[in-house]
């Protein structure tokens, strides 16, 4: 049994876009008691691909059987499976509809053994805060190194991957399979917090600002403040803004931990 309980919440704002293409959900697995999966996806152009991310994540997670104590690599493979299966379905749908659809992916698994494992594809971000400090933030660095190694690209060419349809790291890219950057940590404890964020949110804040907001307030209070501040800083030109906040807190005296 973990020495903490989980407080979590999601929030979204449409920004100045005509529709909300981001999707986010917290999921439990039918065969994985005590495990939680948080998923955020930013649909590019429309919401079809991000909807598919959540649909596939539910299906794959419901089939996941962790056993007594799933290893970090086994959980990482779960996240890769969600990405690869979603990517295949999105490409098949594009052939049938003759309309391409792309999406980013952030997945975070928390285990009943105090482990956290996450995977990232694209522009969405995951942050890990501890005692009010940002200790981990996902980004492009690992994907750039992957391009340099696998495609033998020079560093400057790899850094320009956002400008190239061939190199763009998203689910649904017909020219290139998505690369999943994996991270993990163990020994989770009260005061650990996680933030999943679309680029309509994280683009407007420093790591320290996000750490302070998430660490000092409840998920609902933090999300309201961040959405309002993002709206101010974007000066009415911001895109879809979505986030999921997971806080590990000490149970009240006499209350059971989960």
One Martini backbone bead per residue (centre of mass of N, CA, C, O) as a GRO file, in nm:
protein
  258
    1UNK     BB    1   0.095   0.036   0.023
    2UNK     BB    2   0.067   0.359  -0.017
    3UNK     BB    3   0.165   0.686   0.144
    4UNK     BB    4  -0.085   0.784  -0.043
    5UNK     BB    5  -0.292   1.006  -0.215
    6UNK     BB    6  -0.509   1.096  -0.486
    7UNK     BB    7  -0.512   1.400  -0.671
    8UNK     BB    8  -0.739   1.494  -0.943
    9UNK     BB    9  -0.744   1.679  -1.266
   10UNK     BB   10  -0.925   1.853  -1.526
   11UNK     BB   11  -0.867   2.088  -1.810
   12UNK     BB   12  -1.034   2.329  -2.039
   13UNK     BB   13  -0.973   2.539  -2.341
   14UNK     BB   14  -1.041   2.675  -2.659
   15UNK     BB   15  -0.984   2.956  -2.710
   16UNK     BB   16  -0.952   3.076  -3.058
   17UNK     BB   17  -1.092   2.826  -3.150
   18UNK     BB   18  -1.357   2.650  -3.307
   19UNK     BB   19  -1.228   2.392  -3.158
   20UNK     BB   20  -1.181   2.098  -2.959
   21UNK     BB   21  -0.886   1.876  -2.992
   22UNK     BB   22  -0.851   1.795  -2.715
   23UNK     BB   23  -0.761   1.513  -2.495
   24UNK     BB   24  -0.866   1.379  -2.164
   25UNK     BB   25  -0.773   1.110  -1.921
   26UNK     BB   26  -0.871   0.892  -1.654
   27UNK     BB   27  -0.763   0.552  -1.594
   28UNK     BB   28  -0.876   0.222  -1.544
   29UNK     BB   29  -0.806  -0.119  -1.505
   30UNK     BB   30  -0.966  -0.421  -1.522
   31UNK     BB   31  -0.661  -0.588  -1.457
   32UNK     BB   32  -0.539  -0.321  -1.271
   33UNK     BB   33  -0.521  -0.283  -0.967
   34UNK     BB   34  -0.399   0.044  -0.870
   35UNK     BB   35  -0.395   0.155  -1.153
   36UNK     BB   36  -0.300   0.449  -1.354
   37UNK     BB   37  -0.417   0.636  -1.648
   38UNK     BB   38  -0.285   0.911  -1.820
   39UNK     BB   39  -0.432   1.106  -2.099
   40UNK     BB   40  -0.291   1.312  -2.368
   41UNK     BB   41  -0.434   1.484  -2.664
   42UNK     BB   42  -0.341   1.655  -2.971
   43UNK     BB   43  -0.521   1.761  -3.227
   44UNK     BB   44  -0.457   1.798  -3.579
   45UNK     BB   45  -0.728   1.991  -3.714
   46UNK     BB   46  -0.866   1.761  -3.531
   47UNK     BB   47  -1.033   1.506  -3.314
   48UNK     BB   48  -0.995   1.216  -3.426
   49UNK     BB   49  -0.713   1.127  -3.313
   50UNK     BB   50  -0.760   1.190  -3.007
   51UNK     BB   51  -0.997   0.999  -2.978
   52UNK     BB   52  -0.835   0.744  -3.052
   53UNK     BB   53  -0.639   0.747  -2.822
   54UNK     BB   54  -0.849   0.697  -2.595
   55UNK     BB   55  -0.977   0.440  -2.706
   56UNK     BB   56  -0.717   0.266  -2.713
   57UNK     BB   57  -0.627   0.301  -2.421
   58UNK     BB   58  -0.865   0.154  -2.296
   59UNK     BB   59  -0.826  -0.119  -2.434
   60UNK     BB   60  -0.529  -0.179  -2.353
   61UNK     BB   61  -0.560  -0.139  -2.042
   62UNK     BB   62  -0.784  -0.364  -2.003
   63UNK     BB   63  -0.558  -0.595  -2.096
   64UNK     BB   64  -0.380  -0.536  -1.859
   65UNK     BB   65  -0.145  -0.762  -1.677
   66UNK     BB   66   0.080  -0.712  -1.413
   67UNK     BB   67   0.067  -0.866  -1.170
   68UNK     BB   68   0.248  -0.826  -0.890
   69UNK     BB   69   0.504  -0.660  -1.052
   70UNK     BB   70   0.556  -0.441  -1.274
   71UNK     BB   71   0.773  -0.336  -1.483
   72UNK     BB   72   0.895  -0.068  -1.636
   73UNK     BB   73   0.912  -0.197  -1.921
   74UNK     BB   74   0.622  -0.305  -1.931
   75UNK     BB   75   0.488  -0.024  -1.913
   76UNK     BB   76   0.630   0.099  -2.155
   77UNK     BB   77   0.501  -0.103  -2.356
   78UNK     BB   78   0.215  -0.012  -2.315
   79UNK     BB   79   0.260   0.271  -2.437
   80UNK     BB   80   0.363   0.174  -2.713
   81UNK     BB   81   0.105   0.018  -2.787
   82UNK     BB   82  -0.084   0.257  -2.796
   83UNK     BB   83   0.064   0.408  -3.018
   84UNK     BB   84   0.079   0.190  -3.245
   85UNK     BB   85  -0.228   0.132  -3.265
   86UNK     BB   86  -0.321   0.419  -3.319
   87UNK     BB   87  -0.149   0.477  -3.569
   88UNK     BB   88  -0.277   0.258  -3.747
   89UNK     BB   89  -0.572   0.355  -3.736
   90UNK     BB   90  -0.529   0.641  -3.846
   91UNK     BB   91  -0.418   0.550  -4.120
   92UNK     BB   92  -0.665   0.384  -4.207
   93UNK     BB   93  -0.869   0.620  -4.191
   94UNK     BB   94  -0.727   0.797  -4.404
   95UNK     BB   95  -0.778   0.610  -4.643
   96UNK     BB   96  -1.090   0.602  -4.622
   97UNK     BB   97  -1.131   0.937  -4.602
   98UNK     BB   98  -0.895   1.116  -4.730
   99UNK     BB   99  -0.796   1.213  -4.426
  100UNK     BB  100  -0.575   1.358  -4.234
  101UNK     BB  101  -0.455   1.263  -3.898
  102UNK     BB  102  -0.326   1.407  -3.594
  103UNK     BB  103  -0.118   1.337  -3.286
  104UNK     BB  104  -0.052   1.352  -2.969
  105UNK     BB  105   0.136   1.216  -2.666
  106UNK     BB  106   0.039   1.143  -2.320
  107UNK     BB  107   0.159   0.902  -2.076
  108UNK     BB  108   0.054   0.795  -1.737
  109UNK     BB  109   0.180   0.564  -1.492
  110UNK     BB  110   0.046   0.445  -1.187
  111UNK     BB  111   0.145   0.256  -0.913
  112UNK     BB  112   0.113   0.063  -0.611
  113UNK     BB  113   0.459   0.088  -0.586
  114UNK     BB  114   0.568   0.390  -0.661
  115UNK     BB  115   0.540   0.419  -0.974
  116UNK     BB  116   0.650   0.599  -1.277
  117UNK     BB  117   0.530   0.613  -1.623
  118UNK     BB  118   0.630   0.765  -1.940
  119UNK     BB  119   0.499   0.902  -2.258
  120UNK     BB  120   0.615   1.067  -2.572
  121UNK     BB  121   0.444   1.254  -2.844
  122UNK     BB  122   0.535   1.556  -2.926
  123UNK     BB  123   0.404   1.875  -2.791
  124UNK     BB  124   0.347   1.753  -2.544
  125UNK     BB  125   0.359   1.757  -2.174
  126UNK     BB  126   0.565   1.649  -1.892
  127UNK     BB  127   0.554   1.697  -1.535
  128UNK     BB  128   0.780   1.682  -1.246
  129UNK     BB  129   0.713   1.734  -0.905
  130UNK     BB  130   0.916   1.829  -0.602
  131UNK     BB  131   0.879   2.030  -0.353
  132UNK     BB  132   0.820   2.265  -0.586
  133UNK     BB  133   0.995   2.123  -0.808
  134UNK     BB  134   1.143   2.072  -1.119
  135UNK     BB  135   1.268   1.745  -1.226
  136UNK     BB  136   1.076   1.705  -1.490
  137UNK     BB  137   1.084   1.746  -1.860
  138UNK     BB  138   0.959   1.716  -2.146
  139UNK     BB  139   1.084   1.687  -2.498
  140UNK     BB  140   1.308   1.697  -2.789
  141UNK     BB  141   1.591   1.573  -2.733
  142UNK     BB  142   1.547   1.265  -2.783
  143UNK     BB  143   1.447   1.291  -3.078
  144UNK     BB  144   1.698   1.421  -3.193
  145UNK     BB  145   1.887   1.186  -3.126
  146UNK     BB  146   1.731   0.980  -3.295
  147UNK     BB  147   1.771   1.116  -3.571
  148UNK     BB  148   2.083   1.112  -3.565
  149UNK     BB  149   2.101   0.796  -3.543
  150UNK     BB  150   1.884   0.674  -3.751
  151UNK     BB  151   1.917   0.914  -3.995
  152UNK     BB  152   2.186   1.072  -3.995
  153UNK     BB  153   2.155   1.357  -3.880
  154UNK     BB  154   2.217   1.657  -3.839
  155UNK     BB  155   2.146   1.861  -3.585
  156UNK     BB  156   1.997   2.089  -3.741
  157UNK     BB  157   1.802   1.904  -3.892
  158UNK     BB  158   1.671   1.775  -3.639
  159UNK     BB  159   1.567   2.051  -3.516
  160UNK     BB  160   1.372   2.080  -3.792
  161UNK     BB  161   1.128   1.871  -3.768
  162UNK     BB  162   0.873   2.067  -3.759
  163UNK     BB  163   0.920   2.145  -4.083
  164UNK     BB  164   0.882   1.827  -4.136
  165UNK     BB  165   0.682   1.574  -4.249
  166UNK     BB  166   0.891   1.342  -4.232
  167UNK     BB  167   0.985   1.413  -3.910
  168UNK     BB  168   0.728   1.429  -3.772
  169UNK     BB  169   0.616   1.367  -3.429
  170UNK     BB  170   0.332   1.170  -3.491
  171UNK     BB  171   0.029   1.054  -3.504
  172UNK     BB  172  -0.032   0.960  -3.852
  173UNK     BB  173   0.230   0.951  -4.002
  174UNK     BB  174   0.291   0.825  -4.323
  175UNK     BB  175   0.628   0.865  -4.318
  176UNK     BB  176   0.638   0.810  -3.988
  177UNK     BB  177   0.703   0.669  -3.706
  178UNK     BB  178   0.664   0.696  -3.385
  179UNK     BB  179   0.840   0.835  -3.110
  180UNK     BB  180   0.898   0.710  -2.778
  181UNK     BB  181   0.942   0.881  -2.489
  182UNK     BB  182   1.091   0.757  -2.192
  183UNK     BB  183   0.994   0.761  -1.841
  184UNK     BB  184   1.101   0.748  -1.482
  185UNK     BB  185   0.996   0.665  -1.137
  186UNK     BB  186   1.063   0.611  -0.790
  187UNK     BB  187   0.944   0.657  -0.476
  188UNK     BB  188   0.683   0.774  -0.418
  189UNK     BB  189   0.546   1.078  -0.264
  190UNK     BB  190   0.458   1.312  -0.090
  191UNK     BB  191   0.487   1.598  -0.322
  192UNK     BB  192   0.415   1.463  -0.575
  193UNK     BB  193   0.382   1.585  -0.918
  194UNK     BB  194   0.165   1.606  -1.213
  195UNK     BB  195   0.183   1.734  -1.561
  196UNK     BB  196  -0.042   1.761  -1.827
  197UNK     BB  197   0.029   1.932  -2.149
  198UNK     BB  198  -0.049   2.147  -2.377
  199UNK     BB  199   0.072   2.401  -2.583
  200UNK     BB  200  -0.158   2.606  -2.482
  201UNK     BB  201  -0.001   2.613  -2.199
  202UNK     BB  202   0.321   2.574  -2.163
  203UNK     BB  203   0.414   2.818  -2.346
  204UNK     BB  204   0.335   3.044  -2.093
  205UNK     BB  205   0.551   2.890  -1.901
  206UNK     BB  206   0.741   2.821  -1.650
  207UNK     BB  207   0.852   2.580  -1.451
  208UNK     BB  208   0.818   2.739  -1.183
  209UNK     BB  209   0.523   2.824  -1.221
  210UNK     BB  210   0.402   2.542  -1.239
  211UNK     BB  211   0.506   2.433  -0.972
  212UNK     BB  212   0.364   2.638  -0.788
  213UNK     BB  213   0.070   2.592  -0.874
  214UNK     BB  214   0.051   2.279  -0.825
  215UNK     BB  215   0.172   2.260  -0.525
  216UNK     BB  216  -0.024   2.494  -0.373
  217UNK     BB  217  -0.278   2.361  -0.509
  218UNK     BB  218  -0.541   2.249  -0.623
  219UNK     BB  219  -0.633   2.125  -0.918
  220UNK     BB  220  -0.859   2.330  -0.961
  221UNK     BB  221  -0.714   2.592  -0.886
  222UNK     BB  222  -0.472   2.561  -1.078
  223UNK     BB  223  -0.631   2.541  -1.349
  224UNK     BB  224  -0.774   2.812  -1.335
  225UNK     BB  225  -0.522   2.990  -1.318
  226UNK     BB  226  -0.376   2.890  -1.579
  227UNK     BB  227  -0.597   2.956  -1.783
  228UNK     BB  228  -0.620   3.257  -1.724
  229UNK     BB  229  -0.318   3.326  -1.776
  230UNK     BB  230  -0.302   3.220  -2.066
  231UNK     BB  231  -0.512   3.419  -2.178
  232UNK     BB  232  -0.353   3.672  -2.116
  233UNK     BB  233  -0.075   3.600  -2.262
  234UNK     BB  234  -0.218   3.551  -2.553
  235UNK     BB  235  -0.416   3.783  -2.629
  236UNK     BB  236  -0.648   3.599  -2.775
  237UNK     BB  237  -0.434   3.373  -2.942
  238UNK     BB  238  -0.495   3.108  -2.830
  239UNK     BB  239  -0.526   2.784  -2.798
  240UNK     BB  240  -0.570   2.499  -2.698
  241UNK     BB  241  -0.636   2.411  -2.345
  242UNK     BB  242  -0.468   2.147  -2.156
  243UNK     BB  243  -0.508   1.940  -1.847
  244UNK     BB  244  -0.332   1.729  -1.601
  245UNK     BB  245  -0.361   1.661  -1.246
  246UNK     BB  246  -0.123   1.504  -1.012
  247UNK     BB  247  -0.152   1.437  -0.659
  248UNK     BB  248   0.048   1.360  -0.377
  249UNK     BB  249  -0.094   1.286  -0.059
  250UNK     BB  250  -0.149   1.294   0.265
  251UNK     BB  251  -0.327   1.135   0.470
  252UNK     BB  252  -0.547   1.145   0.688
  253UNK     BB  253  -0.596   1.068   0.993
  254UNK     BB  254  -0.719   0.733   0.951
  255UNK     BB  255  -0.681   0.723   0.655
  256UNK     BB  256  -0.659   0.557   0.373
  257UNK     BB  257  -0.453   0.457   0.144
  258UNK     BB  258  -0.401   0.448  -0.246
   0.00000   0.00000   0.00000
